[in-house]
PDB file of C-alpha atoms in Angstrom:
ATOM      1  CA  MET A   1    -170.808  18.411-176.010  1.00 63.00           C
ATOM      2  CA  ASN A   2    -168.637  16.542-173.528  1.00 76.00           C
ATOM      3  CA  GLN A   3    -165.414  18.223-172.464  1.00 83.00           C
ATOM      4  CA  LEU A   4    -162.557  16.074-173.711  1.00 88.00           C
ATOM      5  CA  ILE A   5    -159.803  18.551-172.890  1.00 92.00           C
ATOM      6  CA  THR A   6    -159.950  21.606-170.643  1.00 92.00           C
ATOM      7  CA  ILE A   7    -160.040  24.866-172.596  1.00 91.00           C
ATOM      8  CA  THR A   8    -159.488  28.218-170.887  1.00 91.00           C
ATOM      9  CA  GLN A   9    -158.989  31.823-171.943  1.00 88.00           C
ATOM     10  CA  ASN A  10    -155.767  33.767-171.518  1.00 87.00           C
ATOM     11  CA  GLU A  11    -155.460  37.481-170.760  1.00 86.00           C
ATOM     12  CA  ASN A  12    -155.938  38.257-174.475  1.00 85.00           C
ATOM     13  CA  ASN A  13    -159.212  36.280-174.557  1.00 84.00           C
ATOM     14  CA  ASP A  14    -157.592  33.592-176.718  1.00 89.00           C
ATOM     15  CA  GLN A  15    -158.815  30.049-176.124  1.00 91.00           C
ATOM     16  CA  VAL A  16    -155.890  27.923-174.966  1.00 94.00           C
ATOM     17  CA  VAL A  17    -155.267  24.338-173.916  1.00 94.00           C
ATOM     18  CA  SER A  18    -152.595  22.759-171.725  1.00 94.00           C
ATOM     19  CA  GLY A  19    -149.851  21.079-173.715  1.00 94.00           C
ATOM     20  CA  ARG A  20    -149.438  18.387-171.081  1.00 95.00           C
ATOM     21  CA  GLU A  21    -153.163  17.654-170.986  1.00 95.00           C
ATOM     22  CA  LEU A  22    -153.242  17.356-174.782  1.00 95.00           C
ATOM     23  CA  HIS A  23    -150.150  15.135-174.667  1.00 95.00           C
ATOM     24  CA  LYS A  24    -151.894  12.862-172.161  1.00 95.00           C
ATOM     25  CA  PHE A  25    -155.159  12.740-174.131  1.00 95.00           C
ATOM     26  CA  LEU A  26    -153.354  11.839-177.340  1.00 94.00           C
ATOM     27  CA  GLY A  27    -151.695   8.937-175.553  1.00 93.00           C
ATOM     28  CA  VAL A  28    -148.206   9.906-176.691  1.00 92.00           C
ATOM     29  CA  LYS A  29    -145.544   7.557-175.319  1.00 92.00           C
ATOM     30  CA  THR A  30    -142.655   9.996-175.775  1.00 92.00           C
ATOM     31  CA  ARG A  31    -141.703  12.121-172.763  1.00 94.00           C
ATOM     32  CA  TYR A  32    -143.642  15.406-172.837  1.00 94.00           C
ATOM     33  CA  ASN A  33    -140.636  17.753-173.075  1.00 93.00           C
ATOM     34  CA  ASP A  34    -139.132  15.792-175.974  1.00 93.00           C
ATOM     35  CA  TRP A  35    -142.485  15.453-177.734  1.00 94.00           C
ATOM     36  CA  PHE A  36    -143.292  19.152-177.421  1.00 95.00           C
ATOM     37  CA  GLU A  37    -139.852  20.128-178.697  1.00 94.00           C
ATOM     38  CA  ASP A  38    -140.509  18.003-181.790  1.00 93.00           C
ATOM     39  CA  MET A  39    -143.944  19.582-182.284  1.00 93.00           C
ATOM     40  CA  VAL A  40    -142.522  23.113-182.191  1.00 93.00           C
ATOM     41  CA  LYS A  41    -140.300  22.217-185.136  1.00 92.00           C
ATOM     42  CA  TYR A  42    -143.398  22.142-187.338  1.00 91.00           C
ATOM     43  CA  GLY A  43    -143.257  25.932-187.477  1.00 91.00           C
ATOM     44  CA  PHE A  44    -144.796  27.137-184.223  1.00 93.00           C
ATOM     45  CA  THR A  45    -143.507  30.258-182.477  1.00 94.00           C
ATOM     46  CA  GLU A  46    -143.291  30.919-178.757  1.00 93.00           C
ATOM     47  CA  ASN A  47    -145.344  33.901-177.497  1.00 92.00           C
ATOM     48  CA  VAL A  48    -147.347  33.721-180.728  1.00 93.00           C
ATOM     49  CA  ASP A  49    -148.733  30.178-180.907  1.00 94.00           C
ATOM     50  CA  PHE A  50    -147.930  29.121-177.355  1.00 95.00           C
ATOM     51  CA  ILE A  51    -146.563  30.348-174.033  1.00 94.00           C
ATOM     52  CA  GLY A  52    -144.521  28.303-171.589  1.00 93.00           C
ATOM     53  CA  PHE A  53    -145.240  28.381-167.868  1.00 90.00           C
ATOM     54  CA  THR A  54    -144.290  26.526-164.694  1.00 88.00           C
ATOM     55  CA  GLU A  55    -146.874  24.246-163.119  1.00 75.00           C
ATOM     56  CA  LYS A  56    -147.812  25.341-159.597  1.00 67.00           C
ATOM     57  CA  LYS A  57    -148.436  21.878-158.166  1.00 61.00           C
ATOM     58  CA  VAL A  58    -145.694  20.489-155.922  1.00 55.00           C
ATOM     59  CA  LYS A  59    -144.086  17.168-156.794  1.00 56.00           C
ATOM     60  CA  PRO A  60    -144.227  14.637-153.916  1.00 56.00           C
ATOM     61  CA  GLN A  61    -140.703  13.460-154.692  1.00 60.00           C
ATOM     62  CA  GLY A  62    -139.345  16.997-154.878  1.00 59.00           C
ATOM     63  CA  GLY A  63    -137.239  18.307-157.734  1.00 62.00           C
ATOM     64  CA  ARG A  64    -137.834  21.116-160.158  1.00 72.00           C
ATOM     65  CA  PRO A  65    -141.436  21.988-161.101  1.00 79.00           C
ATOM     66  CA  SER A  66    -142.695  20.800-164.485  1.00 86.00           C
ATOM     67  CA  ILE A  67    -142.932  23.073-167.495  1.00 91.00           C
ATOM     68  CA  ASP A  68    -146.251  23.234-169.314  1.00 94.00           C
ATOM     69  CA  HIS A  69    -147.406  25.244-172.313  1.00 95.00           C
ATOM     70  CA  ALA A  70    -150.602  27.121-173.105  1.00 95.00           C
ATOM     71  CA  LEU A  71    -151.397  26.361-176.748  1.00 95.00           C
ATOM     72  CA  LYS A  72    -153.762  28.377-178.879  1.00 94.00           C
ATOM     73  CA  LEU A  73    -156.460  26.251-180.491  1.00 94.00           C
ATOM     74  CA  ASP A  74    -154.979  26.599-183.983  1.00 93.00           C
ATOM     75  CA  MET A  75    -151.744  25.044-182.750  1.00 94.00           C
ATOM     76  CA  ALA A  76    -153.617  22.389-180.778  1.00 94.00           C
ATOM     77  CA  LYS A  77    -155.604  21.441-183.907  1.00 94.00           C
ATOM     78  CA  GLU A  78    -152.477  21.115-186.041  1.00 93.00           C
ATOM     79  CA  ILE A  79    -150.646  19.084-183.418  1.00 93.00           C
ATOM     80  CA  SER A  80    -153.645  16.768-183.126  1.00 93.00           C
ATOM     81  CA  MET A  81    -153.709  16.281-186.901  1.00 92.00           C
ATOM     82  CA  ILE A  82    -149.962  15.567-186.963  1.00 90.00           C
ATOM     83  CA  GLN A  83    -150.448  12.540-184.678  1.00 89.00           C
ATOM     84  CA  ARG A  84    -152.270  10.704-187.505  1.00 88.00           C
ATOM     85  CA  ASN A  85    -154.299   8.518-185.173  1.00 91.00           C
ATOM     86  CA  GLU A  86    -157.859   8.259-183.904  1.00 94.00           C
ATOM     87  CA  LYS A  87    -157.147  10.253-180.733  1.00 93.00           C
ATOM     88  CA  GLY A  88    -155.627  13.051-182.783  1.00 92.00           C
ATOM     89  CA  LYS A  89    -158.621  13.104-185.098  1.00 94.00           C
ATOM     90  CA  GLN A  90    -160.979  13.154-182.119  1.00 94.00           C
ATOM     91  CA  ALA A  91    -159.102  16.029-180.441  1.00 93.00           C
ATOM     92  CA  ARG A  92    -158.969  18.090-183.635  1.00 93.00           C
ATOM     93  CA  GLN A  93    -162.698  17.670-184.230  1.00 93.00           C
ATOM     94  CA  TYR A  94    -163.333  18.643-180.619  1.00 93.00           C
ATOM     95  CA  PHE A  95    -161.337  21.875-180.975  1.00 92.00           C
ATOM     96  CA  ILE A  96    -163.157  22.724-184.211  1.00 92.00           C
ATOM     97  CA  GLU A  97    -166.519  22.240-182.495  1.00 91.00           C
ATOM     98  CA  VAL A  98    -165.458  24.414-179.542  1.00 89.00           C
ATOM     99  CA  GLU A  99    -164.480  27.222-181.912  1.00 88.00           C
ATOM    100  CA  LYS A 100    -167.758  26.869-183.786  1.00 87.00           C
ATOM    101  CA  GLN A 101    -169.776  27.104-180.585  1.00 84.00           C
ATOM    102  CA  ALA A 102    -167.833  30.201-179.520  1.00 80.00           C
ATOM    103  CA  LYS A 103    -168.562  31.904-182.852  1.00 78.00           C
ATOM    104  CA  ASP A 104    -172.225  30.892-182.725  1.00 71.00           C
ATOM    105  CA  GLN A 105    -172.467  32.329-179.224  1.00 67.00           C
ATOM    106  CA  GLN A 106    -171.100  35.655-180.438  1.00 62.00           C
ATOM    107  CA  LEU A 107    -173.482  35.791-183.403  1.00 53.00           C
ATOM    108  CA  ARG A 108    -176.564  34.375-181.694  1.00 55.00           C
ATOM    109  CA  VAL A 109    -179.558  36.713-181.612  1.00 55.00           C
ATOM    110  CA  PRO A 110    -181.146  36.993-178.143  1.00 59.00           C
ATOM    111  CA  THR A 111    -184.500  35.200-178.018  1.00 61.00           C
ATOM    112  CA  SER A 112    -185.681  35.811-174.461  1.00 67.00           C
ATOM    113  CA  GLN A 113    -186.403  38.895-172.379  1.00 69.00           C
ATOM    114  CA  ARG A 114    -183.540  38.005-170.064  1.00 71.00           C
ATOM    115  CA  GLU A 115    -181.058  37.700-172.926  1.00 63.00           C
ATOM    116  CA  LEU A 116    -182.227  41.030-174.324  1.00 64.00           C
ATOM    117  CA  VAL A 117    -181.681  42.674-170.938  1.00 65.00           C
ATOM    118  CA  GLN A 118    -178.230  41.101-170.624  1.00 67.00           C
ATOM    119  CA  LEU A 119    -177.330  42.279-174.112  1.00 61.00           C
ATOM    120  CA  ALA A 120    -178.573  45.787-173.330  1.00 66.00           C
ATOM    121  CA  LEU A 121    -176.632  45.888-170.069  1.00 68.00           C
ATOM    122  CA  SER A 122    -173.505  44.679-171.825  1.00 64.00           C
ATOM    123  CA  ALA A 123    -173.884  47.293-174.558  1.00 62.00           C
ATOM    124  CA  ASN A 124    -174.584  49.965-171.950  1.00 70.00           C
ATOM    125  CA  GLU A 125    -171.459  49.025-170.014  1.00 72.00           C
ATOM    126  CA  GLU A 126    -169.366  49.186-173.175  1.00 67.00           C
ATOM    127  CA  THR A 127    -170.894  52.570-174.030  1.00 70.00           C
ATOM    128  CA  ASN A 128    -170.160  53.878-170.536  1.00 71.00           C
ATOM    129  CA  GLN A 129    -166.565  52.740-170.842  1.00 75.00           C
ATOM    130  CA  ARG A 130    -166.226  54.577-174.149  1.00 71.00           C
ATOM    131  CA  ILE A 131    -167.813  57.689-172.629  1.00 68.00           C
ATOM    132  CA  ASP A 132    -165.337  57.531-169.741  1.00 74.00           C
ATOM    133  CA  VAL A 133    -162.464  57.377-172.217  1.00 73.00           C
ATOM    134  CA  VAL A 134    -163.834  60.328-174.196  1.00 65.00           C
ATOM    135  CA  GLU A 135    -164.437  62.363-171.044  1.00 74.00           C
ATOM    136  CA  THR A 136    -160.903  61.650-169.871  1.00 77.00           C
ATOM    137  CA  LYS A 137    -159.509  62.814-173.201  1.00 72.00           C
ATOM    138  CA  ILE A 138    -161.664  65.955-173.087  1.00 67.00           C
ATOM    139  CA  GLN A 139    -160.486  66.678-169.557  1.00 77.00           C
ATOM    140  CA  GLN A 140    -156.862  66.226-170.593  1.00 78.00           C
ATOM    141  CA  PHE A 141    -157.443  68.512-173.567  1.00 74.00           C
ATOM    142  CA  GLU A 142    -158.993  71.190-171.369  1.00 77.00           C
ATOM    143  CA  GLU A 143    -156.165  70.891-168.852  1.00 83.00           C
ATOM    144  CA  ASN A 144    -153.512  71.396-171.527  1.00 86.00           C
ATOM    145  CA  LYS A 145    -155.359  73.843-173.780  1.00 89.00           C
ATOM    146  CA  LEU A 146    -153.289  76.976-174.437  1.00 92.00           C
ATOM    147  CA  ILE A 147    -154.516  80.548-174.529  1.00 92.00           C
ATOM    148  CA  THR A 148    -155.627  81.933-177.870  1.00 92.00           C
ATOM    149  CA  THR A 149    -153.718  84.541-179.852  1.00 93.00           C
ATOM    150  CA  GLU A 150    -156.288  87.078-178.712  1.00 93.00           C
ATOM    151  CA  ASP A 151    -155.752  86.123-175.065  1.00 94.00           C
ATOM    152  CA  LYS A 152    -151.998  86.483-175.473  1.00 94.00           C
ATOM    153  CA  GLY A 153    -152.578  89.952-176.895  1.00 95.00           C
ATOM    154  CA  THR A 154    -154.609  90.811-173.806  1.00 95.00           C
ATOM    155  CA  ILE A 155    -151.815  89.587-171.522  1.00 96.00           C
ATOM    156  CA  ASP A 156    -149.214  91.563-173.482  1.00 96.00           C
ATOM    157  CA  SER A 157    -151.411  94.647-173.194  1.00 96.00           C
ATOM    158  CA  HIS A 158    -151.656  94.246-169.415  1.00 96.00           C
ATOM    159  CA  VAL A 159    -147.871  93.863-169.227  1.00 95.00           C
ATOM    160  CA  ARG A 160    -147.324  97.096-171.166  1.00 96.00           C
ATOM    161  CA  LYS A 161    -149.871  98.979-169.074  1.00 96.00           C
ATOM    162  CA  LYS A 162    -148.354  97.728-165.822  1.00 94.00           C
ATOM    163  CA  VAL A 163    -144.827  98.746-166.794  1.00 94.00           C
ATOM    164  CA  ALA A 164    -146.036 102.101-168.122  1.00 95.00           C
ATOM    165  CA  SER A 165    -147.922 102.747-164.876  1.00 94.00           C
ATOM    166  CA  ILE A 166    -144.836 102.087-162.744  1.00 93.00           C
ATOM    167  CA  CYS A 167    -142.636 104.223-164.989  1.00 93.00           C
ATOM    168  CA  ARG A 168    -145.141 107.071-164.871  1.00 93.00           C
ATOM    169  CA  ASP A 169    -145.542 106.958-161.091  1.00 92.00           C
ATOM    170  CA  LEU A 170    -141.793 106.791-160.430  1.00 89.00           C
ATOM    171  CA  ARG A 171    -140.759 108.894-163.434  1.00 90.00           C
ATOM    172  CA  LEU A 172    -138.419 106.216-164.752  1.00 90.00           C
ATOM    173  CA  ASP A 173    -136.478 106.363-168.000  1.00 90.00           C
ATOM    174  CA  GLN A 174    -136.195 103.887-170.871  1.00 92.00           C
ATOM    175  CA  GLN A 175    -133.420 101.836-169.229  1.00 91.00           C
ATOM    176  CA  ALA A 176    -135.517 101.303-166.132  1.00 91.00           C
ATOM    177  CA  LYS A 177    -138.475 100.453-168.340  1.00 93.00           C
ATOM    178  CA  SER A 178    -136.460  97.683-170.015  1.00 94.00           C
ATOM    179  CA  LEU A 179    -135.518  96.260-166.617  1.00 94.00           C
ATOM    180  CA  LEU A 180    -139.174  96.197-165.587  1.00 94.00           C
ATOM    181  CA  PHE A 181    -140.199  94.394-168.774  1.00 95.00           C
ATOM    182  CA  GLN A 182    -137.474  91.783-168.217  1.00 95.00           C
ATOM    183  CA  ASP A 183    -138.401  91.281-164.575  1.00 95.00           C
ATOM    184  CA  LEU A 184    -142.141  90.973-165.205  1.00 95.00           C
ATOM    185  CA  GLY A 185    -141.627  88.681-168.199  1.00 95.00           C
ATOM    186  CA  SER A 186    -139.338  86.385-166.202  1.00 95.00           C
ATOM    187  CA  SER A 187    -141.767  86.345-163.272  1.00 95.00           C
ATOM    188  CA  ILE A 188    -144.630  85.251-165.525  1.00 96.00           C
ATOM    189  CA  LYS A 189    -142.575  82.445-167.066  1.00 95.00           C
ATOM    190  CA  ARG A 190    -141.441  81.180-163.660  1.00 95.00           C
ATOM    191  CA  LEU A 191    -144.909  81.291-162.134  1.00 95.00           C
ATOM    192  CA  PHE A 192    -146.592  79.379-164.955  1.00 94.00           C
ATOM    193  CA  ASN A 193    -143.555  77.290-165.903  1.00 95.00           C
ATOM    194  CA  VAL A 194    -143.643  78.279-169.573  1.00 94.00           C
ATOM    195  CA  PRO A 195    -140.932  79.314-172.062  1.00 95.00           C
ATOM    196  CA  ASN A 196    -143.001  82.295-173.224  1.00 94.00           C
ATOM    197  CA  ARG A 197    -146.358  83.944-172.570  1.00 94.00           C
ATOM    198  CA  GLY A 198    -147.945  82.239-175.574  1.00 92.00           C
ATOM    199  CA  ARG A 199    -147.600  78.877-173.787  1.00 94.00           C
ATOM    200  CA  ILE A 200    -149.740  79.853-170.814  1.00 95.00           C
ATOM    201  CA  LYS A 201    -152.636  77.444-170.377  1.00 93.00           C
ATOM    202  CA  ASP A 202    -156.164  78.651-170.936  1.00 92.00           C
ATOM    203  CA  LYS A 203    -157.188  77.714-167.393  1.00 91.00           C
ATOM    204  CA  ASP A 204    -154.488  80.086-166.061  1.00 93.00           C
ATOM    205  CA  PHE A 205    -155.506  83.071-168.201  1.00 94.00           C
ATOM    206  CA  LEU A 206    -157.378  85.031-165.511  1.00 95.00           C
ATOM    207  CA  LYS A 207    -154.768  84.124-162.930  1.00 95.00           C
ATOM    208  CA  ALA A 208    -152.094  85.572-165.214  1.00 95.00           C
ATOM    209  CA  LEU A 209    -153.990  88.844-165.615  1.00 95.00           C
ATOM    210  CA  ASP A 210    -154.454  89.151-161.862  1.00 95.00           C
ATOM    211  CA  PHE A 211    -150.769  88.449-161.275  1.00 96.00           C
ATOM    212  CA  ILE A 212    -149.707  91.128-163.767  1.00 96.00           C
ATOM    213  CA  ASP A 213    -152.090  93.743-162.382  1.00 95.00           C
ATOM    214  CA  THR A 214    -150.821  93.242-158.810  1.00 95.00           C
ATOM    215  CA  TRP A 215    -147.164  92.638-159.679  1.00 95.00           C
ATOM    216  CA  GLU A 216    -144.349  94.537-158.003  1.00 94.00           C
ATOM    217  CA  PRO A 217    -140.726  94.626-159.218  1.00 94.00           C
ATOM    218  CA  SER A 218    -138.283  92.339-157.443  1.00 94.00           C
ATOM    219  CA  SER A 219    -135.813  93.737-154.941  1.00 93.00           C
ATOM    220  CA  VAL A 220    -133.006  93.110-157.424  1.00 93.00           C
ATOM    221  CA  THR A 221    -134.758  95.141-160.123  1.00 92.00           C
ATOM    222  CA  LYS A 222    -135.497  97.925-157.656  1.00 91.00           C
ATOM    223  CA  ALA A 223    -131.820  98.009-156.695  1.00 91.00           C
ATOM    224  CA  GLN A 224    -130.778  98.152-160.342  1.00 91.00           C
ATOM    225  CA  ILE A 225    -133.205 101.015-161.011  1.00 88.00           C
ATOM    226  CA  HIS A 226    -131.915 102.810-157.941  1.00 87.00           C
ATOM    227  CA  GLN A 227    -128.373 102.477-159.246  1.00 87.00           C
ATOM    228  CA  LEU A 228    -129.484 103.980-162.555  1.00 81.00           C
ATOM    229  CA  SER A 229    -131.015 106.932-160.701  1.00 73.00           C
ATOM    230  CA  LEU A 230    -127.810 107.540-158.769  1.00 58.00           C
ATOM    231  CA  PHE A 231    -125.841 107.368-161.990  1.00 49.00           C
ATOM    232  CA  ASP A 232    -128.133 109.956-163.584  1.00 51.00           C
ATOM    233  CA  GLU A 233    -127.717 112.285-160.597  1.00 45.00           C
ATOM    234  CA  THR A 234    -123.926 112.170-160.767  1.00 44.00           C
ATOM    235  CA  ALA A 235    -123.767 112.478-164.531  1.00 42.00           C
TER     236      ALA A 235
END
């Protein structure tokens, strides 16, 4: 089939044709901008049926660059039919045949070894792309996966044991114990940037246990506990 009018594909894989080229092929005497404005009145919508763009070629006489439009084939067919002349009929039939060939190409069963290989490679590439997407989602899931309820219980147990160990070694009372719980709890939330221990990520579980087991009270907490001890001595 001879190419009457250039047909390209846009970024959405839609087949489109230049409005100016169609205007020229149809032999319309009216100035392009006026003609196209009249055609749009038949119910076509910008950014749906067509997109306007500025032609890149430079005019020898200077002046502003021309505006062209990329028309989807459905719009191009209707515009061709509206002309009610032989050129319009010829253009419309041409667009119909182009669409038919595109559909046949999509549905055509491969008949040669080469076509089978190309089809297999294409399918393999599509499969690999889907696998990449799935793997990315799995990786994101693993990165953001939170600890289980059981893991949180283990962390809480380590916190209690750590505080109890410090209180036992230093012979601290209940007030000091509360300060230690507050300090350790705040330290965990700051380190892992979480509102509570249940929001710790699964990948940080062992790191959290190690942090708790080696944790030491802050200097502020130590000072507060020291003040409590002095208060007890003077009481």
